[in-house]
PDB file of N, CA and C in Angstrom:
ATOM      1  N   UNK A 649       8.758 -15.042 -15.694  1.00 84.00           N
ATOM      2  CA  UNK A 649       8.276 -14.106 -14.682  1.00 84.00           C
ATOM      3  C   UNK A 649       6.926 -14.559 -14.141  1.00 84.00           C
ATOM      4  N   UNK A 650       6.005 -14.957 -15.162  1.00 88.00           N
ATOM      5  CA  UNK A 650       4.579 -15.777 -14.137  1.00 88.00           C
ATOM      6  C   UNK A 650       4.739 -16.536 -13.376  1.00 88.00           C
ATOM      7  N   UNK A 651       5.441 -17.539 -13.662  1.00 92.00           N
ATOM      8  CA  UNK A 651       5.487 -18.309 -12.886  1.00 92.00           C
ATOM      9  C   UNK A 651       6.304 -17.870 -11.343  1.00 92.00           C
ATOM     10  N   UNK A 652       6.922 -17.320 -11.321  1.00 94.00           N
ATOM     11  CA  UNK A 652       7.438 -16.291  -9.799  1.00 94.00           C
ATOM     12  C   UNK A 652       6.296 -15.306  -9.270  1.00 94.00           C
ATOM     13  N   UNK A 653       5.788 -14.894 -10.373  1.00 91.00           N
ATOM     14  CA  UNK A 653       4.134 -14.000  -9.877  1.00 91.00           C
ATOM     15  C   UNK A 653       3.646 -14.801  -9.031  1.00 91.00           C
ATOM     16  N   UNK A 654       3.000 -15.943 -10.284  1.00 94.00           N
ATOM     17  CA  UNK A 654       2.021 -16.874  -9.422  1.00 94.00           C
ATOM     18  C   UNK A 654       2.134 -18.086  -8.099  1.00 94.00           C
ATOM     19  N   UNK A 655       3.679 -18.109  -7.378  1.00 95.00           N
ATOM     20  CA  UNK A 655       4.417 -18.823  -6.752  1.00 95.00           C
ATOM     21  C   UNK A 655       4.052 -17.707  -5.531  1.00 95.00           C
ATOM     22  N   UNK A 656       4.986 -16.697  -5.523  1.00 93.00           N
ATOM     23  CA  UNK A 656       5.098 -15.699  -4.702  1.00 93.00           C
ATOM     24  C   UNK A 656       4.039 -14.281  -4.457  1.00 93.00           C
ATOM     25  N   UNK A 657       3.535 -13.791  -5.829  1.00 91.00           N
ATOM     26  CA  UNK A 657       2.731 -12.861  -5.330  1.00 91.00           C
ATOM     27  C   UNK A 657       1.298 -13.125  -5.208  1.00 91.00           C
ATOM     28  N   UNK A 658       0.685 -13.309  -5.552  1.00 92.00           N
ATOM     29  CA  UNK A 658      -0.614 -13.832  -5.591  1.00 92.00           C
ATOM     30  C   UNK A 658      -0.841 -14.597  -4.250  1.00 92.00           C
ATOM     31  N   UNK A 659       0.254 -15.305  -3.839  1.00 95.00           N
ATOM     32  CA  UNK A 659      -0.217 -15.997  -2.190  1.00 95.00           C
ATOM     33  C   UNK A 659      -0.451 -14.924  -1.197  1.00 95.00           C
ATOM     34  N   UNK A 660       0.404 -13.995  -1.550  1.00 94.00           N
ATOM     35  CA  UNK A 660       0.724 -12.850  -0.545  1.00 94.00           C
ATOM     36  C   UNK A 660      -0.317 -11.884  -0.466  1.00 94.00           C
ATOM     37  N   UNK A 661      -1.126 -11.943  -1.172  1.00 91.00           N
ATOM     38  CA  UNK A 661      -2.307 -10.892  -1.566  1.00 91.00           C
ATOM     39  C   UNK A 661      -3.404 -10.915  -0.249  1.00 91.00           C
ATOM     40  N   UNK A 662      -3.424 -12.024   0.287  1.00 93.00           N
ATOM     41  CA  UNK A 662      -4.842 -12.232   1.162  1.00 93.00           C
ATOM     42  C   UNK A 662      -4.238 -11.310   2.479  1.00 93.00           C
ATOM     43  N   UNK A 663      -2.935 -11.500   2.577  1.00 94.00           N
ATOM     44  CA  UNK A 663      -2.208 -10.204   3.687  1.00 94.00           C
ATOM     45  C   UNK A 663      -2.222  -8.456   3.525  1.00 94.00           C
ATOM     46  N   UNK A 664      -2.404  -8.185   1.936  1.00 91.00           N
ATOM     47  CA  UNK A 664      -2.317  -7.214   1.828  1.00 91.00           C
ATOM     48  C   UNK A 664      -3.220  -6.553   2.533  1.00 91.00           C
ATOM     49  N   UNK A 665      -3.239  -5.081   3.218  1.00 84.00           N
ATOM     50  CA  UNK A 665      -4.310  -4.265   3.700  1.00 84.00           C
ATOM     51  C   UNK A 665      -4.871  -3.022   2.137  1.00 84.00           C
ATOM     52  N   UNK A 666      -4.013  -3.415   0.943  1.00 84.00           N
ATOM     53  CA  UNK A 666      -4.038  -2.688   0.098  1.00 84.00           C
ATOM     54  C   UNK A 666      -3.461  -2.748  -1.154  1.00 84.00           C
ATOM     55  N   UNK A 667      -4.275  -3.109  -1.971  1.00 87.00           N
ATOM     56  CA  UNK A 667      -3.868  -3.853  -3.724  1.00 87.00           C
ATOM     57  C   UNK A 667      -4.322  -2.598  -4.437  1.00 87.00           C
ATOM     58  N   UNK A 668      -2.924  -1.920  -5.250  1.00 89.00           N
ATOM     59  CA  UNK A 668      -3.108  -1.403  -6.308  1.00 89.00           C
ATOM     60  C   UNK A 668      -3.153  -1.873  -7.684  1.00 89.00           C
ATOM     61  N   UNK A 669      -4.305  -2.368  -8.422  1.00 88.00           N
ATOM     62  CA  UNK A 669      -4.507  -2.743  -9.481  1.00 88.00           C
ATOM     63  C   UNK A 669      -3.323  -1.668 -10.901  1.00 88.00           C
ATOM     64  N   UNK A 670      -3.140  -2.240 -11.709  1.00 87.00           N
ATOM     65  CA  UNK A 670      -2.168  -0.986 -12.811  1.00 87.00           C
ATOM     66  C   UNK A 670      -1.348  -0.574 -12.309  1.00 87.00           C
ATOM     67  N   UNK A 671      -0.495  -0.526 -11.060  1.00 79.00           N
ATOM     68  CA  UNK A 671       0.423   0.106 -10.352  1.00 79.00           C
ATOM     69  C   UNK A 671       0.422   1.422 -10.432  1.00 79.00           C
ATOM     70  N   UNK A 672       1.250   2.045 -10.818  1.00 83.00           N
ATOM     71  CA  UNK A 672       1.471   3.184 -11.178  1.00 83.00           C
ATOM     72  C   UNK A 672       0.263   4.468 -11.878  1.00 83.00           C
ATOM     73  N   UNK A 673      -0.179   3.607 -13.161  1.00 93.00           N
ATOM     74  CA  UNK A 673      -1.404   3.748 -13.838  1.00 93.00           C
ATOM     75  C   UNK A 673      -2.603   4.663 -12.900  1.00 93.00           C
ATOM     76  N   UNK A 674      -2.384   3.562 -11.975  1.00 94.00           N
ATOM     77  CA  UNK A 674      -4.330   3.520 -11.217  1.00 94.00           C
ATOM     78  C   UNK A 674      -4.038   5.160  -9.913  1.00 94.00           C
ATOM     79  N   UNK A 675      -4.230   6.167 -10.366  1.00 94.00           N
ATOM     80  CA  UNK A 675      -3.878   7.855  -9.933  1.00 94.00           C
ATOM     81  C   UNK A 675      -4.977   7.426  -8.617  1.00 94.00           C
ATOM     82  N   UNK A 676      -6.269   7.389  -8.419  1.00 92.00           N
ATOM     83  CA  UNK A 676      -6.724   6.779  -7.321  1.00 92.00           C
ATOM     84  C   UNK A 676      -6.162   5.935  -6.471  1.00 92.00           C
ATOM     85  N   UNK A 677      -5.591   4.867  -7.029  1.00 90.00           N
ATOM     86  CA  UNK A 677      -4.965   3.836  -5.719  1.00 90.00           C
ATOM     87  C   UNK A 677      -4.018   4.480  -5.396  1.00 90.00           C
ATOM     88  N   UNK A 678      -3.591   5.207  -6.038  1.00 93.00           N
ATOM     89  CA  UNK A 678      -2.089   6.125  -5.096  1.00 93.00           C
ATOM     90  C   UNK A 678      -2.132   7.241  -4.272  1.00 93.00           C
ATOM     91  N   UNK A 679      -3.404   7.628  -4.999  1.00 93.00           N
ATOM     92  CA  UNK A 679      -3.729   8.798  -3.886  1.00 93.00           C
ATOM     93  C   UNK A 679      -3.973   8.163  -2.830  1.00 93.00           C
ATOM     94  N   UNK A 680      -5.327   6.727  -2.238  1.00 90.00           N
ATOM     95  CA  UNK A 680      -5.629   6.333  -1.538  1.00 90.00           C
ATOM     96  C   UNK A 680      -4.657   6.217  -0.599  1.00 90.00           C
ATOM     97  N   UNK A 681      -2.871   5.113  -1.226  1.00 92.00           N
ATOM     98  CA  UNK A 681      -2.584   5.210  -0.520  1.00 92.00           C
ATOM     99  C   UNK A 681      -1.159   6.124   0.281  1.00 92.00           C
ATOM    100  N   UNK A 682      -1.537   7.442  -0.723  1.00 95.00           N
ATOM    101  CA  UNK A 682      -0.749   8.569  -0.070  1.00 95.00           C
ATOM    102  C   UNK A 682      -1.383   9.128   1.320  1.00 95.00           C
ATOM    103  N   UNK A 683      -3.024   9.258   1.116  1.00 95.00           N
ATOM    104  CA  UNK A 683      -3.584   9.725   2.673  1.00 95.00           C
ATOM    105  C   UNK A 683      -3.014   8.451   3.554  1.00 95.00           C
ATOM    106  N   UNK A 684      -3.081   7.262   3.420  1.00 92.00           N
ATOM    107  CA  UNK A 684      -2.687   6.109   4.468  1.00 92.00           C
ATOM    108  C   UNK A 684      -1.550   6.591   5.008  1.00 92.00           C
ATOM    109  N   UNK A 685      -1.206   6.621   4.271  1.00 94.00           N
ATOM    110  CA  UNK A 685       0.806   7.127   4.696  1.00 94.00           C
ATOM    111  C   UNK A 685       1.142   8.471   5.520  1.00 94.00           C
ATOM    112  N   UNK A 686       0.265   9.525   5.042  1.00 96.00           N
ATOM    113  CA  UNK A 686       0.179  11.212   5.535  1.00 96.00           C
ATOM    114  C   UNK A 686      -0.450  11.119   6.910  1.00 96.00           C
ATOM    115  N   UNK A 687      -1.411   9.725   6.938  1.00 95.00           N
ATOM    116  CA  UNK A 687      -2.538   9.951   8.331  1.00 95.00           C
ATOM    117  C   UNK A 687      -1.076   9.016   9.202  1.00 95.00           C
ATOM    118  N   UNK A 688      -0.715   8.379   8.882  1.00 94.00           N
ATOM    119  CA  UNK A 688       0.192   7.329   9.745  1.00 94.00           C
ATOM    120  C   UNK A 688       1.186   8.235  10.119  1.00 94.00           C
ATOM    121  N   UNK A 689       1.741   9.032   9.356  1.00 95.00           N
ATOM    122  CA  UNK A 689       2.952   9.989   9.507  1.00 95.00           C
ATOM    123  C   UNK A 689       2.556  11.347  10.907  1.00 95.00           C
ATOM    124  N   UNK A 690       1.389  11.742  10.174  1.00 95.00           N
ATOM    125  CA  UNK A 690       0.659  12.829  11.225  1.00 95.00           C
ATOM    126  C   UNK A 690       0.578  11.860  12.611  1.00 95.00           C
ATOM    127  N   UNK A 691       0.107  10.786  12.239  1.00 91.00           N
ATOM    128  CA  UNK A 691      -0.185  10.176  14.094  1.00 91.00           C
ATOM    129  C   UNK A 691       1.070  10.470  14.835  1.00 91.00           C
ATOM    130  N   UNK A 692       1.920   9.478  14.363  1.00 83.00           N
ATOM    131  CA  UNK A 692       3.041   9.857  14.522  1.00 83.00           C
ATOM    132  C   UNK A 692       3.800  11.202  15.504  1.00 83.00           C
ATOM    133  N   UNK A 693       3.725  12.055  14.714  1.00 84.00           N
ATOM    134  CA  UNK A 693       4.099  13.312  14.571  1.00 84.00           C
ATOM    135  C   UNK A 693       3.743  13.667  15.751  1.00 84.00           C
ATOM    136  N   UNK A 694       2.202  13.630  15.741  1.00 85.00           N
ATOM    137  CA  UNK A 694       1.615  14.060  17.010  1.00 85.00           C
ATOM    138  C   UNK A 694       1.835  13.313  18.271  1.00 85.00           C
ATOM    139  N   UNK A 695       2.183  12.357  17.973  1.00 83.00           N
ATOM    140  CA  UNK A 695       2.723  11.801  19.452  1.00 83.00           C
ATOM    141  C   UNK A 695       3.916  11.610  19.903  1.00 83.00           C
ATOM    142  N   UNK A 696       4.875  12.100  18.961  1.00 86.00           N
ATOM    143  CA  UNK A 696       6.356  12.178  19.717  1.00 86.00           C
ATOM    144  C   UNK A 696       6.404  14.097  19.799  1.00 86.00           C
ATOM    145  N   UNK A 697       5.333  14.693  19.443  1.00 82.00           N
ATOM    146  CA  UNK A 697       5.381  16.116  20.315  1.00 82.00           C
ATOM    147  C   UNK A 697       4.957  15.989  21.788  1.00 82.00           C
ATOM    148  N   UNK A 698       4.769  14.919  21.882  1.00 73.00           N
ATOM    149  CA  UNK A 698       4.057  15.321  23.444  1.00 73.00           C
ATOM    150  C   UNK A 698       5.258  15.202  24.629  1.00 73.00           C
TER     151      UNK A 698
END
Protein backbone atom coordinates (compact mmCIF):
# COMPACT_ATOMS: atom_id res chain seq x y z
CA UNK A 1 0.00 0.00 0.00
CA UNK A 2 3.01 2.74 0.44
CA UNK A 3 4.28 2.33 -2.22
CA UNK A 4 0.76 3.28 -4.24
CA UNK A 5 0.51 6.16 -1.44
CA UNK A 6 3.76 7.41 -2.31
CA UNK A 7 3.40 6.93 -6.35
CA UNK A 8 -0.10 8.39 -6.47
CA UNK A 9 -1.09 10.34 -3.42
CA UNK A 10 1.41 12.45 -2.20
CA UNK A 11 1.99 13.87 -5.95
CA UNK A 12 -1.54 14.88 -5.89
CA UNK A 13 -1.37 16.88 -2.72
CA UNK A 14 0.15 20.22 -4.20
CA UNK A 15 -3.54 20.31 -6.13
CA UNK A 16 -5.40 19.83 -3.18
CA UNK A 17 -7.40 23.11 -2.02
CA UNK A 18 -7.77 20.94 1.25
CA UNK A 19 -5.76 18.13 3.27
CA UNK A 20 -7.38 16.43 6.05
CA UNK A 21 -4.65 15.17 8.24
CA UNK A 22 -6.25 11.67 10.46
CA UNK A 23 -9.14 11.55 8.09
CA UNK A 24 -11.93 10.89 9.83
CA UNK A 25 -10.21 11.44 13.35
CA UNK A 26 -9.37 15.23 12.72
CA UNK A 27 -13.53 16.63 13.89
CA UNK A 28 -12.04 20.18 12.78
CA UNK A 29 -10.95 19.28 9.27
CA UNK A 30 -14.42 18.02 8.71
CA UNK A 31 -16.17 20.57 10.03
CA UNK A 32 -13.92 22.96 7.93
CA UNK A 33 -14.78 21.12 5.20
CA UNK A 34 -18.57 20.75 5.82
CA UNK A 35 -18.95 24.84 5.79
CA UNK A 36 -16.95 24.57 2.18
CA UNK A 37 -19.55 22.34 0.95
CA UNK A 38 -22.85 24.19 2.81
CA UNK A 39 -21.32 27.73 1.41
CA UNK A 40 -20.91 26.06 -2.25
CA UNK A 41 -24.37 24.42 -1.95
CA UNK A 42 -26.10 27.81 -0.60
CA UNK A 43 -24.36 29.71 -3.66
CA UNK A 44 -25.79 27.52 -5.62
CA UNK A 45 -29.16 27.49 -4.31
CA UNK A 46 -29.29 31.05 -4.50
CA UNK A 47 -28.70 31.31 -7.95
CA UNK A 48 -30.86 28.87 -9.61
CA UNK A 49 -33.79 30.80 -7.50
CA UNK A 50 -33.42 33.61 -9.53
Amino acid sequence: VKPSHLQFIEPSKRYADLIIPRGGENEVGIEVLVSIIEKHLNKKNRKNAR
